[in-house]
């Protein structure tokens, strides 16, 4: 049987455009509720999940990451391709570029971040040497190359609590600590995916230079605008990657 792949659509990616025979399902589990669309692409079963909801109504700090990842696990998904809009701290990663992040720095404050809360599952410490699947990142890199899409093959994602954007002082600190891009959703999503044993990778789309680096104040509209401009490349990259998995 072909492996099951999930796409978690971040900001600007709300519809399972590429799928046929789409049906929507609401999945209830111990952690809450997840809404998914199930469909097929090139004979593969694909699960699509809009992280912020179909109308971008759920802010990053209120996404039910555990319900979402548990639902994918229950659906027997093996590979998860996530998308994320990010700001850049790295002058070499300009707006419009893609980054296949390989590390994260966690600055979230107030989110349920594990499936292992003691009890029946016991005390478990999950290895995070390779939080983002090297195998999936490699396939994404090859897919990008075959499509002539420029990607940065590695980078460190700084995850903030949000929903506010950062201060320039915070951005200076994140840069000193080795961050390349900043967003509000990769943690705990990637952590939960690792805990659940899923292969998970994130395609980051740089939508802006971060606060204090950008000469203008940040707005969500700017983020959406750049996402919309690059959506075709992002969709092509996901389609080619799914083909290669
Ligand atoms: N900061 C945090 N999250 C973001 C940004 C940013 O500058 N751009 C897109 N998502």
Coordinates of C-alpha atoms and ligand atoms in Angstrom, one line a residue:
X1 CA 0.0 0.0 0.0
X2 CA 1.2 3.5 -0.8
X3 CA 2.3 5.5 2.3
X4 CA -0.2 7.9 3.7
X5 CA 0.9 11.5 3.6
X6 CA -0.6 14.5 5.4
X7 CA -0.2 18.1 4.5
X8 CA -0.6 20.6 7.4
X9 CA -1.4 23.9 5.7
X10 CA -0.2 27.0 7.6
X11 CA -0.9 30.7 6.9
X12 CA -2.1 31.2 3.3
X13 CA -2.7 27.5 2.7
X14 CA -6.2 26.6 3.6
X15 CA -7.6 24.4 0.8
X16 CA -6.7 20.9 -0.3
X17 CA -6.6 22.2 -3.9
X18 CA -4.6 19.3 -5.3
X19 CA -6.8 16.5 -4.1
X20 CA -9.6 14.6 -5.8
X21 CA -12.5 12.7 -4.2
X22 CA -12.3 15.0 -1.2
X23 CA -14.4 14.4 1.9
X24 CA -14.3 16.3 5.1
X25 CA -14.1 14.6 8.5
X26 CA -14.2 15.7 12.1
X27 CA -12.1 13.6 14.3
X28 CA -12.6 13.5 18.1
X29 CA -10.0 12.1 20.3
X30 CA -8.7 12.4 23.9
X31 CA -7.2 15.8 23.2
X32 CA -10.1 17.5 21.4
X33 CA -11.2 17.8 17.9
X34 CA -9.4 17.9 14.5
X35 CA -11.0 18.8 11.2
X36 CA -9.4 17.1 8.2
X37 CA -10.1 16.7 4.5
X38 CA -9.3 13.3 3.0
X39 CA -8.6 12.8 -0.7
X40 CA -6.3 11.3 -3.2
X41 CA -3.4 12.6 -5.3
X42 CA -1.7 10.3 -7.8
X43 CA -3.2 7.3 -6.2
X44 CA -1.9 8.2 -2.8
X45 CA -4.2 8.8 0.1
X46 CA -3.6 12.3 1.4
X47 CA -4.9 14.0 4.6
X48 CA -5.1 17.8 4.6
X49 CA -5.4 19.8 7.7
X50 CA -5.6 23.6 7.9
X51 CA -3.7 24.5 11.0
X52 CA -5.5 27.8 11.6
X53 CA -8.9 26.5 10.3
X54 CA -10.3 27.0 6.8
X55 CA -10.9 30.7 7.4
X56 CA -7.8 31.4 9.5
X57 CA -9.9 31.8 12.7
X58 CA -7.5 30.0 15.1
X59 CA -4.5 31.9 16.3
X60 CA -1.2 30.1 16.7
X61 CA -1.3 29.9 20.5
X62 CA -4.7 28.3 20.5
X63 CA -4.2 25.7 17.8
X64 CA -5.0 22.3 19.3
X65 CA -1.7 20.8 18.2
X66 CA -2.2 17.6 20.2
X67 CA -5.7 16.8 18.7
X68 CA -4.3 17.5 15.2
X69 CA -1.2 15.3 15.5
X70 CA -3.1 12.5 17.3
X71 CA -5.8 12.5 14.5
X72 CA -3.0 12.1 11.9
X73 CA -1.6 9.2 13.9
X74 CA -5.0 7.6 14.2
X75 CA -5.5 7.9 10.4
X76 CA -2.2 6.0 10.0
X77 CA -0.4 8.8 8.4
X78 CA 3.4 8.2 8.0
X79 CA 4.7 11.4 6.5
X80 CA 3.7 14.9 7.4
X81 CA 4.6 17.9 5.2
X82 CA 3.8 21.2 7.0
X83 CA 3.9 24.7 5.6
X84 CA 4.7 27.8 7.7
X85 CA 5.0 31.5 7.0
X86 CA 8.0 32.9 8.7
X87 CA 9.9 36.1 9.2
X88 CA 13.7 36.1 8.4
X89 CA 16.6 37.0 10.7
X90 CA 19.1 36.0 8.2
X91 CA 19.9 38.5 5.4
X92 CA 20.7 35.5 3.1
X93 CA 17.1 34.3 3.5
X94 CA 15.1 37.0 1.7
X95 CA 11.3 37.2 1.5
X96 CA 10.1 34.8 -1.2
X97 CA 12.6 32.1 -0.3
X98 CA 11.9 28.7 1.0
X99 CA 13.8 27.2 4.0
X100 CA 13.8 23.5 4.9
X101 CA 14.4 24.0 8.6
X102 CA 16.4 21.4 10.5
X103 CA 16.5 22.8 14.0
X104 CA 14.3 24.8 16.3
X105 CA 14.7 27.1 19.3
X106 CA 11.6 27.0 21.5
X107 CA 10.4 30.3 23.0
X108 CA 6.7 29.3 23.5
X109 CA 5.3 29.8 26.9
X110 CA 1.9 28.4 27.4
X111 CA 1.0 25.4 25.2
X112 CA 0.4 21.8 26.0
X113 CA 3.6 20.4 24.4
X114 CA 3.6 16.7 24.9
X115 CA 1.6 13.5 24.8
X116 CA 3.7 12.1 27.7
X117 CA 2.1 13.6 30.8
X118 CA 2.9 10.6 33.0
X119 CA 0.0 8.3 33.8
X120 CA -0.4 5.2 31.5
X121 CA 2.2 6.5 29.0
X122 CA 4.8 6.8 31.7
X123 CA 7.8 9.1 31.8
X124 CA 9.2 9.4 28.3
X125 CA 11.9 11.7 27.0
X126 CA 11.9 11.9 23.2
X127 CA 15.1 12.4 21.3
X128 CA 15.2 15.7 19.4
X129 CA 18.6 15.4 17.6
X130 CA 16.8 15.5 14.3
X131 CA 13.4 17.1 15.0
X132 CA 12.6 17.5 11.3
X133 CA 12.9 14.3 9.3
X134 CA 16.3 14.3 7.3
X135 CA 14.7 11.8 4.9
X136 CA 11.7 14.1 4.1
X137 CA 13.9 17.2 3.9
X138 CA 16.1 15.4 1.4
X139 CA 13.1 14.6 -0.8
X140 CA 11.9 18.1 -0.5
X141 CA 15.3 19.4 -1.5
X142 CA 15.4 17.1 -4.5
X143 CA 11.9 18.0 -5.5
X144 CA 12.8 21.7 -5.3
X145 CA 15.9 21.2 -7.4
X146 CA 13.9 19.3 -10.1
X147 CA 11.4 22.2 -10.2
X148 CA 14.2 24.9 -10.2
X149 CA 12.8 26.3 -7.0
X150 CA 15.5 27.9 -4.8
X151 CA 15.5 26.5 -1.2
X152 CA 17.8 26.8 1.7
X153 CA 18.4 23.2 2.8
X154 CA 18.8 24.0 6.5
X155 CA 18.0 26.6 9.0
X156 CA 17.0 27.2 12.6
X157 CA 13.3 28.0 13.4
X158 CA 12.7 30.2 16.4
X159 CA 9.2 29.6 17.7
X160 CA 7.6 32.4 19.7
X161 CA 4.3 32.3 21.6
X162 CA 2.6 35.0 19.5
X163 CA 0.2 36.1 18.5
X164 CA 2.0 39.4 18.6
X165 CA 5.0 39.9 16.4
X166 CA 8.4 40.3 18.1
X167 CA 10.3 43.4 19.3
X168 CA 13.5 44.3 17.5
X169 CA 15.4 43.5 20.8
X170 CA 13.9 40.0 20.8
X171 CA 14.9 39.6 17.1
X172 CA 18.5 40.7 17.9
X173 CA 18.6 38.1 20.7
X174 CA 17.3 35.3 18.5
X175 CA 19.9 36.2 15.9
X176 CA 22.7 36.0 18.4
X177 CA 21.4 32.6 19.5
X178 CA 21.6 31.2 16.0
X179 CA 18.0 31.6 14.7
X180 CA 17.4 32.0 11.0
X181 CA 13.7 32.4 10.8
X182 CA 10.9 33.1 13.2
X183 CA 7.3 31.9 13.4
X184 CA 4.7 30.9 15.9
X185 CA 3.6 27.3 15.2
X186 CA 6.4 24.8 14.6
X187 CA 6.6 24.1 18.4
X188 CA 5.0 22.0 19.7
X189 CA 3.8 20.6 16.3
X190 CA 7.1 19.1 15.4
X191 CA 7.7 17.8 18.9
X192 CA 4.3 16.0 19.0
X193 CA 5.0 14.5 15.5
X194 CA 8.3 13.1 16.8
X195 CA 6.6 11.8 19.9
X196 CA 3.9 10.1 17.7
X197 CA 6.6 8.5 15.5
X198 CA 5.6 10.4 12.4
X199 CA 8.2 11.6 9.8
X200 CA 7.6 15.4 9.8
X201 CA 9.2 18.3 7.9
X202 CA 8.3 21.9 7.5
X203 CA 8.6 24.0 4.4
X204 CA 9.0 27.6 5.6
X205 CA 8.1 30.4 3.3
X206 CA 9.9 33.7 4.2
X207 CA 7.3 36.4 4.0
X208 CA 9.2 39.3 5.5
X209 CA 12.4 40.4 7.3
X210 CA 11.7 40.3 11.0
X211 CA 11.0 43.3 13.2
X212 CA 13.8 45.8 13.3
X213 CA 15.5 44.3 10.2
X214 CA 12.5 45.2 8.0
X215 CA 12.4 49.0 7.5
X216 CA 8.6 48.9 7.9
X217 CA 6.2 47.8 10.7
X218 CA 4.9 44.2 10.2
X219 CA 1.3 43.4 9.3
X220 CA -0.5 40.1 8.8
X221 CA -1.6 41.5 5.4
X222 CA 2.0 41.7 4.3
X223 CA 2.5 38.0 5.3
X224 CA -0.6 37.0 3.4
X225 CA 0.4 39.0 0.3
X226 CA 3.8 37.3 0.0
X227 CA 2.3 33.9 0.7
X228 CA -0.2 34.4 -2.1
X229 CA 2.5 35.4 -4.5
X230 CA 4.5 32.2 -3.8
X231 CA 1.6 29.8 -3.4
X232 CA 2.0 28.3 -6.8
X233 CA 5.7 27.4 -6.1
X234 CA 4.7 26.0 -2.7
X235 CA 1.9 23.9 -4.2
X236 CA 4.2 22.6 -6.9
X237 CA 6.9 21.7 -4.4
X238 CA 4.4 19.8 -2.2
X239 CA 3.0 17.9 -5.3
X240 CA 6.4 16.9 -6.5
X241 CA 7.5 15.8 -3.0
X242 CA 4.3 13.7 -2.6
X243 CA 5.0 12.1 -5.9
X244 CA 8.6 11.2 -4.8
X245 CA 7.6 9.8 -1.3
Ligands
LIG1 N1 7.3 36.8 13.1 C1 6.6 35.7 13.6 N2 5.8 35.0 12.8 C2 5.8 35.3 11.5 C3 6.6 36.4 11.0 C4 7.4 37.2 11.8 O1 8.0 38.1 11.4 N3 6.3 36.4 9.6 C5 5.4 35.4 9.4 N4 5.1 34.7 10.5

